[in-house]
mmCIF file with all atom_site columns, C-alpha atoms in Angstrom:
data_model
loop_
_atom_site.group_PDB
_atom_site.id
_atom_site.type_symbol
_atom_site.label_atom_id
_atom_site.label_alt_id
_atom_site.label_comp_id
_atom_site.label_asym_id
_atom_site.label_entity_id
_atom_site.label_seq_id
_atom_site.pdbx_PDB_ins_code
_atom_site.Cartn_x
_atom_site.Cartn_y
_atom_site.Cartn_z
_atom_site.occupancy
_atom_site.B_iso_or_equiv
_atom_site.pdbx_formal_charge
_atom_site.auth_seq_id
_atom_site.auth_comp_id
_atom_site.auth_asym_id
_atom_site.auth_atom_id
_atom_site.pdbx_PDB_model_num
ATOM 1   C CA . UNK A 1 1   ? 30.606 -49.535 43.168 1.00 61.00 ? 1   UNK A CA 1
ATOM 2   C CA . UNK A 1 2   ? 29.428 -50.311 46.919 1.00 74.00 ? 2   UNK A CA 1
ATOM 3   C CA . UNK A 1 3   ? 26.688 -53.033 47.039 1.00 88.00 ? 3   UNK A CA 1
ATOM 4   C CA . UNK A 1 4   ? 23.233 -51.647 47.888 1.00 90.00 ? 4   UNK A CA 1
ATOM 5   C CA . UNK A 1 5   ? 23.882 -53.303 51.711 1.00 93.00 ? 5   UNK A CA 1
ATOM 6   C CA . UNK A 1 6   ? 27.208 -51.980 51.932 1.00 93.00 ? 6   UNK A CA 1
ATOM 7   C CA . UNK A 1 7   ? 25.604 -48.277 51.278 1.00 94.00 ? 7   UNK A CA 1
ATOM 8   C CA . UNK A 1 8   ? 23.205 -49.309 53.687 1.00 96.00 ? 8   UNK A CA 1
ATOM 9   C CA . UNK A 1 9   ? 25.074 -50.712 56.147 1.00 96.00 ? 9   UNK A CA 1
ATOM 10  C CA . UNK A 1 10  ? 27.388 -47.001 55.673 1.00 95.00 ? 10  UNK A CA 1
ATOM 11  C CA . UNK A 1 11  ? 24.508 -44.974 55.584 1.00 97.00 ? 11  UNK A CA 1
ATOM 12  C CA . UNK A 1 12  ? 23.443 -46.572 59.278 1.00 98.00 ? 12  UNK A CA 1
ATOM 13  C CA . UNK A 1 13  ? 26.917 -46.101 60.558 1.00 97.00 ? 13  UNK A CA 1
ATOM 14  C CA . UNK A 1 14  ? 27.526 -43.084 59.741 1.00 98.00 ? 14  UNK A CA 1
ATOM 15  C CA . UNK A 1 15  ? 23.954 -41.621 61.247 1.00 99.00 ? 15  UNK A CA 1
ATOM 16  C CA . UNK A 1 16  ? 24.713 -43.132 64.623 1.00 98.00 ? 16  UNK A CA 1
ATOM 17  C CA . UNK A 1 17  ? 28.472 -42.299 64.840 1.00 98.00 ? 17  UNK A CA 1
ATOM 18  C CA . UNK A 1 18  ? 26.925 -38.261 64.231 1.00 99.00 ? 18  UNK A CA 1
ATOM 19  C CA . UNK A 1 19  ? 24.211 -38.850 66.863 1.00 99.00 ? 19  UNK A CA 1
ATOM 20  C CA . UNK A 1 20  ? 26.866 -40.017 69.057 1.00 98.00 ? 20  UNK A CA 1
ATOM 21  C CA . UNK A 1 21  ? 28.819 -37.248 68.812 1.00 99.00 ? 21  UNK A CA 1
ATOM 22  C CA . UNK A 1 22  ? 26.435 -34.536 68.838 1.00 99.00 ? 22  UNK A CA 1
ATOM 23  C CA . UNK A 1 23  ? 25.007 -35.912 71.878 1.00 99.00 ? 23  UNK A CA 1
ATOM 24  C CA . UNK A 1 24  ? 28.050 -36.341 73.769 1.00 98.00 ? 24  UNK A CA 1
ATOM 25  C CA . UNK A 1 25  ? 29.613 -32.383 73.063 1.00 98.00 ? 25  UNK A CA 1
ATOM 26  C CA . UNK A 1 26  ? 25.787 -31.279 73.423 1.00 98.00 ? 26  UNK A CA 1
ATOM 27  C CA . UNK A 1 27  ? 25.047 -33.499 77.105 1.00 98.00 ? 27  UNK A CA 1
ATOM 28  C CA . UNK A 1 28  ? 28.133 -34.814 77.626 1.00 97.00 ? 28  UNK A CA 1
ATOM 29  C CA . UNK A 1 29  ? 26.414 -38.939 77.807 1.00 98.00 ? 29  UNK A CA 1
ATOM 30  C CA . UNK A 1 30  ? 26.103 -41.529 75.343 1.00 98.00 ? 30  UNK A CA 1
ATOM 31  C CA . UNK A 1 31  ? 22.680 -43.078 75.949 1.00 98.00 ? 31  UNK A CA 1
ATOM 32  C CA . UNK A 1 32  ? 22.000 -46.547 76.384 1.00 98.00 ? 32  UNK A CA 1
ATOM 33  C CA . UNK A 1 33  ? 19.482 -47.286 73.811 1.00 99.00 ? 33  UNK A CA 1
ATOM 34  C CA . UNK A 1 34  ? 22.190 -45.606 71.363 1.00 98.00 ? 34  UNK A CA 1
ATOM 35  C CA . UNK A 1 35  ? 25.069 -48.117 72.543 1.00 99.00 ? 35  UNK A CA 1
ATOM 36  C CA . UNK A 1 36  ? 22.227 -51.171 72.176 1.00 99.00 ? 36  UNK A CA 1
ATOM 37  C CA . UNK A 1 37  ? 21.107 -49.816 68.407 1.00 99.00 ? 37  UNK A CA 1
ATOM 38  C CA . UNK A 1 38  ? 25.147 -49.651 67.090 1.00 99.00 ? 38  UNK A CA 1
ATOM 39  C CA . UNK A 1 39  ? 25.859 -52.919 68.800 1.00 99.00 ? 39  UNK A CA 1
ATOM 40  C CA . UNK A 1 40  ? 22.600 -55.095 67.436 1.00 98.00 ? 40  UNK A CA 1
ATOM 41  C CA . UNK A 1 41  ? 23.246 -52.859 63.528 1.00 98.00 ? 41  UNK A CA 1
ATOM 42  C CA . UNK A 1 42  ? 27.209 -53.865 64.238 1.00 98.00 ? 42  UNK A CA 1
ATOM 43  C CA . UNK A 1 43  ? 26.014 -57.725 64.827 1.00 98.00 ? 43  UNK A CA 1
ATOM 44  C CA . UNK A 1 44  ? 23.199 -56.994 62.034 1.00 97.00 ? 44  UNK A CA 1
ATOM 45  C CA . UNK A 1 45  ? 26.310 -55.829 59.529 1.00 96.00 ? 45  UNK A CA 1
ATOM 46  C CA . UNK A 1 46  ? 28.713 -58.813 60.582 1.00 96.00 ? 46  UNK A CA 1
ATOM 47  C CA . UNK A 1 47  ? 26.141 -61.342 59.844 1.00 95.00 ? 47  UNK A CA 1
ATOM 48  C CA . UNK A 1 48  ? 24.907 -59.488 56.452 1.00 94.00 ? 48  UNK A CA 1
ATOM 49  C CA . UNK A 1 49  ? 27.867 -57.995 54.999 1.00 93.00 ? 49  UNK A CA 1
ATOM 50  C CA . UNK A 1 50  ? 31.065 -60.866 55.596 1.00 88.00 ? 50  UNK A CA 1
ATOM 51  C CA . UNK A 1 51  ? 33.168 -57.767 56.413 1.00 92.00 ? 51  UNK A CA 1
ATOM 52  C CA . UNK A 1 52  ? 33.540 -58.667 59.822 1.00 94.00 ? 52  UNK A CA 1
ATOM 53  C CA . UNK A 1 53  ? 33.435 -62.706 61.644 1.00 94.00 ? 53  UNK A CA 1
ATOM 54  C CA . UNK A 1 54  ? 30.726 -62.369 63.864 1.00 96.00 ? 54  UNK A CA 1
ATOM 55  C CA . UNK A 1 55  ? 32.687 -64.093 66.509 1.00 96.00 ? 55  UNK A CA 1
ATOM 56  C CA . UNK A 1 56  ? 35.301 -61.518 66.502 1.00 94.00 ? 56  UNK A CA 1
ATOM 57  C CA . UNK A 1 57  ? 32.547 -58.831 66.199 1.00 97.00 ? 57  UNK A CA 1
ATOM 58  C CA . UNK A 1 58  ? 31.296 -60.466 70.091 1.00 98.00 ? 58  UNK A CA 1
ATOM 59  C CA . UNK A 1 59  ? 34.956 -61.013 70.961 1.00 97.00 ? 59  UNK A CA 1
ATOM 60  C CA . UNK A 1 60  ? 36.052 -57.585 70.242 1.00 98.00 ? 60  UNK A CA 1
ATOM 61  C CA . UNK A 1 61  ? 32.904 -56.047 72.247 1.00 99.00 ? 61  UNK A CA 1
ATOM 62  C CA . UNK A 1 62  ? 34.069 -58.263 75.119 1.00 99.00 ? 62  UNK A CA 1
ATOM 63  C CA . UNK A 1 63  ? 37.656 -57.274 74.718 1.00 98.00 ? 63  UNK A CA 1
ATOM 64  C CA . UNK A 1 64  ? 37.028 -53.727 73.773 1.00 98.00 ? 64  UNK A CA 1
ATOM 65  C CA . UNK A 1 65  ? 35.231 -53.132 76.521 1.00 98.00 ? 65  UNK A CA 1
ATOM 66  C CA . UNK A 1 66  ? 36.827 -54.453 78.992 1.00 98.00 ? 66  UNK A CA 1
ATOM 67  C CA . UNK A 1 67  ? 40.029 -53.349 77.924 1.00 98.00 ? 67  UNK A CA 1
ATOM 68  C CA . UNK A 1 68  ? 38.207 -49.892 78.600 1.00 98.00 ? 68  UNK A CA 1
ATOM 69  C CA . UNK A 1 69  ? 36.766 -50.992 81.893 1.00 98.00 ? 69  UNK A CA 1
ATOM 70  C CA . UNK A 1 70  ? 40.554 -51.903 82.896 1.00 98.00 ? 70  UNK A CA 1
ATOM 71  C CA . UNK A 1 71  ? 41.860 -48.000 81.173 1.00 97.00 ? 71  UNK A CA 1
ATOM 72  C CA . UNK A 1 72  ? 38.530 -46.078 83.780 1.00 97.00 ? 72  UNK A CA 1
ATOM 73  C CA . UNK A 1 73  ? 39.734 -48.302 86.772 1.00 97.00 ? 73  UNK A CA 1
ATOM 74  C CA . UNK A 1 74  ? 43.347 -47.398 86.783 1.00 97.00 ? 74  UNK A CA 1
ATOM 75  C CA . UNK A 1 75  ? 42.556 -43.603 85.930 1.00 96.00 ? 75  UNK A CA 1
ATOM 76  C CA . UNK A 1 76  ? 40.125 -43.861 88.880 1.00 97.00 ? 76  UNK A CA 1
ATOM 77  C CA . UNK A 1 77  ? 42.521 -45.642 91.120 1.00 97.00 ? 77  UNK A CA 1
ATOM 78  C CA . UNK A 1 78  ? 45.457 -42.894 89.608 1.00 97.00 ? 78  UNK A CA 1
ATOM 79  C CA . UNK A 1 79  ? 43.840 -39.545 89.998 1.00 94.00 ? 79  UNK A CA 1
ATOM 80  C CA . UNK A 1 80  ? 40.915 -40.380 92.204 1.00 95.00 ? 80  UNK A CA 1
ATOM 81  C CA . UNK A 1 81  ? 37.733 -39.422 89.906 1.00 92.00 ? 81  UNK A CA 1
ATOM 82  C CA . UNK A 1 82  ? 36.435 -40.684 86.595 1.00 92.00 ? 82  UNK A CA 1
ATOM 83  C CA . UNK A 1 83  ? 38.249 -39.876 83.677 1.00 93.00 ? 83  UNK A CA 1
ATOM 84  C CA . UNK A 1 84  ? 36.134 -41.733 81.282 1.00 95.00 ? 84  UNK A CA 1
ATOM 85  C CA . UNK A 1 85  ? 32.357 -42.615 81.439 1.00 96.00 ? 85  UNK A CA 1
ATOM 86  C CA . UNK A 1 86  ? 30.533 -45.572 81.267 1.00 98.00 ? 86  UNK A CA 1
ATOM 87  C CA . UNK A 1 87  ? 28.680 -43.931 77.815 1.00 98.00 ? 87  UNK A CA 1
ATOM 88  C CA . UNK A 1 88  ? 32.468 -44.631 76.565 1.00 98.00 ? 88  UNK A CA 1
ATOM 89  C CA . UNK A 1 89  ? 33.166 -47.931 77.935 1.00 98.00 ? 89  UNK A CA 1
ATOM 90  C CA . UNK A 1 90  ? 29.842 -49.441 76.367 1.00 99.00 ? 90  UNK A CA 1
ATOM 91  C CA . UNK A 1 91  ? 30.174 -47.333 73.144 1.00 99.00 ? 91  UNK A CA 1
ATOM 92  C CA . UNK A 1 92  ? 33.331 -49.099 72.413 1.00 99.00 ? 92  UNK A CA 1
ATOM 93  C CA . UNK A 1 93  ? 31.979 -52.185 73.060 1.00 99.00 ? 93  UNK A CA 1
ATOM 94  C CA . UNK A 1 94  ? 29.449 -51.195 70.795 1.00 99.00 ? 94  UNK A CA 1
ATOM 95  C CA . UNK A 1 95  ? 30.757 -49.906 67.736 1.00 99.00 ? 95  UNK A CA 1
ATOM 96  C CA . UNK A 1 96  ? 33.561 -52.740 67.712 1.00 98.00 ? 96  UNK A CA 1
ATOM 97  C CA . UNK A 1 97  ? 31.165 -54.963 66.789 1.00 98.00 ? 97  UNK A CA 1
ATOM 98  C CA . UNK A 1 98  ? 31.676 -52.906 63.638 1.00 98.00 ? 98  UNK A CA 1
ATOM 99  C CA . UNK A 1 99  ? 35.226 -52.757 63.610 1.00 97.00 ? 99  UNK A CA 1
ATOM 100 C CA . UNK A 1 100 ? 35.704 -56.456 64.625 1.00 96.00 ? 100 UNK A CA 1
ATOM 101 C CA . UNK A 1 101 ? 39.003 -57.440 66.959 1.00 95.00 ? 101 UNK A CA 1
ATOM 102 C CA . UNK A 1 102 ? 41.584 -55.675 64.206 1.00 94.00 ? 102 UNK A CA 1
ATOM 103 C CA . UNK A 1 103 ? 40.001 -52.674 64.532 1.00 96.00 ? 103 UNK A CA 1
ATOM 104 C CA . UNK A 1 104 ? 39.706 -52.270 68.211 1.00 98.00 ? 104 UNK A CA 1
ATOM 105 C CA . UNK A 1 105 ? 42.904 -51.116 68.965 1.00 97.00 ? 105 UNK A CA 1
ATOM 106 C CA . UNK A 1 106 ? 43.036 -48.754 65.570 1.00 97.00 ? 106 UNK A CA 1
ATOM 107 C CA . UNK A 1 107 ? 39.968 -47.265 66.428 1.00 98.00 ? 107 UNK A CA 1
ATOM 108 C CA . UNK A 1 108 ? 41.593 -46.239 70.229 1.00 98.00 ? 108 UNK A CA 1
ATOM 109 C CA . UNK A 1 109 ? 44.367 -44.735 68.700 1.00 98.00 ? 109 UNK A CA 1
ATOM 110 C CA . UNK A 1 110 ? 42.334 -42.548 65.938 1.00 98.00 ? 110 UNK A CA 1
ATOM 111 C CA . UNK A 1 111 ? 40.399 -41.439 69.498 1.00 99.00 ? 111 UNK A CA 1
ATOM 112 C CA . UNK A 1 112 ? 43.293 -41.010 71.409 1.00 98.00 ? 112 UNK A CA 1
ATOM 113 C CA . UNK A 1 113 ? 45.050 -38.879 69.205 1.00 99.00 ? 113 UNK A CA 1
ATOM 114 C CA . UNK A 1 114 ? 42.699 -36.999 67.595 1.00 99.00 ? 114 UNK A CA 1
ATOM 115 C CA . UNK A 1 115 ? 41.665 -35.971 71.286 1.00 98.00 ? 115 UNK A CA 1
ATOM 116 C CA . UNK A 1 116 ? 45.280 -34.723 71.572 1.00 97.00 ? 116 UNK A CA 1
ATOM 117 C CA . UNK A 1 117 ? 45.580 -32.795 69.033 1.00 98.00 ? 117 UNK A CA 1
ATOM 118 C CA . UNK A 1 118 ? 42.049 -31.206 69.943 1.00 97.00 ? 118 UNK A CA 1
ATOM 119 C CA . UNK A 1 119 ? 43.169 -30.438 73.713 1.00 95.00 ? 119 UNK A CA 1
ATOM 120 C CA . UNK A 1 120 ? 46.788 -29.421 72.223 1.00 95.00 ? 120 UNK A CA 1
ATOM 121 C CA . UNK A 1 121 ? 44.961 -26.590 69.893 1.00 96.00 ? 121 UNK A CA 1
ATOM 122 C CA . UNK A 1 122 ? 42.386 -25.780 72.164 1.00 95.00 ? 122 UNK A CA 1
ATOM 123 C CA . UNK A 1 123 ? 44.772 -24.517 74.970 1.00 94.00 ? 123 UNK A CA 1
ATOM 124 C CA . UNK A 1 124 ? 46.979 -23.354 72.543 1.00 94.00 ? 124 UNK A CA 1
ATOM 125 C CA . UNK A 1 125 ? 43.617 -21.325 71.718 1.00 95.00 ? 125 UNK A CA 1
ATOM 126 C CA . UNK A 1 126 ? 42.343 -20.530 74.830 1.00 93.00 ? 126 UNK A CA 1
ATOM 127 C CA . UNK A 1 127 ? 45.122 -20.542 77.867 1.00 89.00 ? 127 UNK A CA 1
ATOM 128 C CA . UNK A 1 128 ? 41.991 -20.584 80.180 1.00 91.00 ? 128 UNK A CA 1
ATOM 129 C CA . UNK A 1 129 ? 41.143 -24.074 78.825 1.00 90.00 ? 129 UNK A CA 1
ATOM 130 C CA . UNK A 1 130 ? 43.220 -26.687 81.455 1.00 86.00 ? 130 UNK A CA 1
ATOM 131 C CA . UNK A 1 131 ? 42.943 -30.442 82.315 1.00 79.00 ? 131 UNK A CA 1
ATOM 132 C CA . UNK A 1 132 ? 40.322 -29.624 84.511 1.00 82.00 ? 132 UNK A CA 1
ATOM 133 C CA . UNK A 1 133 ? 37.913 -29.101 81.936 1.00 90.00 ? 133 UNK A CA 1
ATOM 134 C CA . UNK A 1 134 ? 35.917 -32.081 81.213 1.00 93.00 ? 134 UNK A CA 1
ATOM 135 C CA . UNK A 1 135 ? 36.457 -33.363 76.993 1.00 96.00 ? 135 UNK A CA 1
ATOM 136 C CA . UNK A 1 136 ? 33.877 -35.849 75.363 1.00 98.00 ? 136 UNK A CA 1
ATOM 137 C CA . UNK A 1 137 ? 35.889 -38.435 74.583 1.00 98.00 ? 137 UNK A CA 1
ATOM 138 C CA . UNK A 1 138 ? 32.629 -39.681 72.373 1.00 99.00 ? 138 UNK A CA 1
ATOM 139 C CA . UNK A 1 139 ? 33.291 -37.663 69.057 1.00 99.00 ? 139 UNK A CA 1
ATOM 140 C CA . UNK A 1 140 ? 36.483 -38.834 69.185 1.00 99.00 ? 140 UNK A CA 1
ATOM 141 C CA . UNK A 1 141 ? 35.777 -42.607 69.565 1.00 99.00 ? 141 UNK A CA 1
ATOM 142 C CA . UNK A 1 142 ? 32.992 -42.064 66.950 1.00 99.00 ? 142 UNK A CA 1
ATOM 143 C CA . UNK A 1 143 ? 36.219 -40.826 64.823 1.00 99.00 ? 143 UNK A CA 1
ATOM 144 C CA . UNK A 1 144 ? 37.718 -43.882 64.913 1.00 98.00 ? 144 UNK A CA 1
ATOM 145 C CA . UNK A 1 145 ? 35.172 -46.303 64.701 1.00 98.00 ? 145 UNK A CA 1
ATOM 146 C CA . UNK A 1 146 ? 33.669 -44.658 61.430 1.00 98.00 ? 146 UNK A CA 1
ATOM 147 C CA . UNK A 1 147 ? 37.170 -44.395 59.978 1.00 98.00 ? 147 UNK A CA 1
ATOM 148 C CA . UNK A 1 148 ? 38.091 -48.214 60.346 1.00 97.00 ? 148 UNK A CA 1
ATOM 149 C CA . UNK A 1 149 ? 34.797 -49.621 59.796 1.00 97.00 ? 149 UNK A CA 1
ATOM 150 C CA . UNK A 1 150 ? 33.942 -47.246 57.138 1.00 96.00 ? 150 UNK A CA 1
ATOM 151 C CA . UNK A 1 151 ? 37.187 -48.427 55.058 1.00 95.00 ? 151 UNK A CA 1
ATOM 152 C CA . UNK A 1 152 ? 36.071 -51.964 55.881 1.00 95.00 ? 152 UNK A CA 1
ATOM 153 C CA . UNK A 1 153 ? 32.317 -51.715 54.627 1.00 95.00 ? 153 UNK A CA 1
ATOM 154 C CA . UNK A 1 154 ? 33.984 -49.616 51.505 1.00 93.00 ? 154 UNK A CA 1
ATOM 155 C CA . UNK A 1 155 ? 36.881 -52.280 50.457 1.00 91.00 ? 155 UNK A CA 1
ATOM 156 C CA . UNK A 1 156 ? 34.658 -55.267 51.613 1.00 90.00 ? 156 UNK A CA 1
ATOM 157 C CA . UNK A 1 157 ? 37.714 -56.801 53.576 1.00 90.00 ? 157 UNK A CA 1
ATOM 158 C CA . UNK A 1 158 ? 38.634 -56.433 57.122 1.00 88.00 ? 158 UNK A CA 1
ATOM 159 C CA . UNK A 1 159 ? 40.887 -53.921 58.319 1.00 89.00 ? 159 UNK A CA 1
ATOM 160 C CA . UNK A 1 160 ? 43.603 -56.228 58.469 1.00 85.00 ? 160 UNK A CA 1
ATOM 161 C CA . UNK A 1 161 ? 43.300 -57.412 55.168 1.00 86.00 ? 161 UNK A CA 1
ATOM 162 C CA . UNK A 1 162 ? 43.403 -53.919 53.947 1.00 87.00 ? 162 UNK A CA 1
ATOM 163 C CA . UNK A 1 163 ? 46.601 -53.724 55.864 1.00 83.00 ? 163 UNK A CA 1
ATOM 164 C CA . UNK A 1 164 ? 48.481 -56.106 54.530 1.00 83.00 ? 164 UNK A CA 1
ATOM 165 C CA . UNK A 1 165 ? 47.150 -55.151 51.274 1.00 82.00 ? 165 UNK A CA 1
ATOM 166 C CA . UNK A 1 166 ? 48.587 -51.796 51.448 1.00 80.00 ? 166 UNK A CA 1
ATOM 167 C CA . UNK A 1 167 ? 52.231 -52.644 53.197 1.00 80.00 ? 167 UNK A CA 1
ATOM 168 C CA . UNK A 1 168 ? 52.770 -55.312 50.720 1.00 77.00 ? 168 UNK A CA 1
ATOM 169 C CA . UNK A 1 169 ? 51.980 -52.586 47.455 1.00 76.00 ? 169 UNK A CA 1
ATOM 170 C CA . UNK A 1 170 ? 54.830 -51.079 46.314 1.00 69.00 ? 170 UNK A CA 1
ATOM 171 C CA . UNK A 1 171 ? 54.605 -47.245 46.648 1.00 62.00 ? 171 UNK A CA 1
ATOM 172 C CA . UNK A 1 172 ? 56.094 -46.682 42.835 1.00 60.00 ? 172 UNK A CA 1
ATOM 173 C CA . UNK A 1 173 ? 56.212 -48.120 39.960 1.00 52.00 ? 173 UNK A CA 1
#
């Protein structure tokens, strides 16, 4: 049974990662005062909750979001427009203070993929729908962040903790 901060802490996350997406499909931004509220709960839960080291909850939102910064500067320099907003960039510097430093690069792959598949059935769907049309990359993120820290605040460990766990489980017997 989940501690009463743990539900907390879950209930918080998972009211901001909606918000996030609905207001990035809806407007197509992530607003500011959103990004500061998940980054000061994310630095709230790290210091409460022992999930995540608050230093690798500020390294990962210095990491993660540069590492984005570096991804929006070589699109930009690649294709000549943006390909990823600035909502994104500070989101994911953001919610990885919820992940922590394990779960930055987890939480870009849930995104990343799960944005694949969406584009792949969409134009499967719709053979109008092209790579011209703009995708909120938001939802997607918000995906990925709720699904690693979610498993962290619900097993009390970090992500890679709960790695290692599972890959050294045997699968029968």
């Amino acid at each position: 049974m989940l501690a009463m901060s743990h539900s907390i802490a879950l209930g918080i996350l998972l009211l901001l990662m909606a918000y996030v997406a609905i207001i990035d499909i809806k407007f197509m931004i992530i607003p500011d005062p959103v990004n500061a509220a998940i980054f000061l709960t994310g630095m709230a839960a790290s210091l409460a909750l022992a999930v995540v080291n608050p230093l690798s909850a500020l390294c990962a939102s210095v990491l993660g979001g540069g590492f984005l910064v570096l991804i929006q500067g070589a699109f930009r320099a690649y294709r000549g427009y943006d390909g990823l907003g600035w909502g994104d960039v500070k989101f994911v510097a953001a919610a990885a203070t919820w992940t922590g430093l394990e779960g930055v690069p987890l939480t870009l792959l849930i995104a990343s993929v799960s944005a694949l598949v969406y584009v792949g059935v969409r134009q499967t769907l719709d053979r109008r729908f092209n790579m011209h049309h703009r995708v909120p990359f938001g939802p997607f993120l918000a995906l990925g962040a709720t699904s690693i820290a979610g498993l962290q605040i619900l097993f009390g460990r970090s992500v890679a903790d709960i790695m290692e766990i599972w890959m050294l489980t045997p699968l029968f017997g």
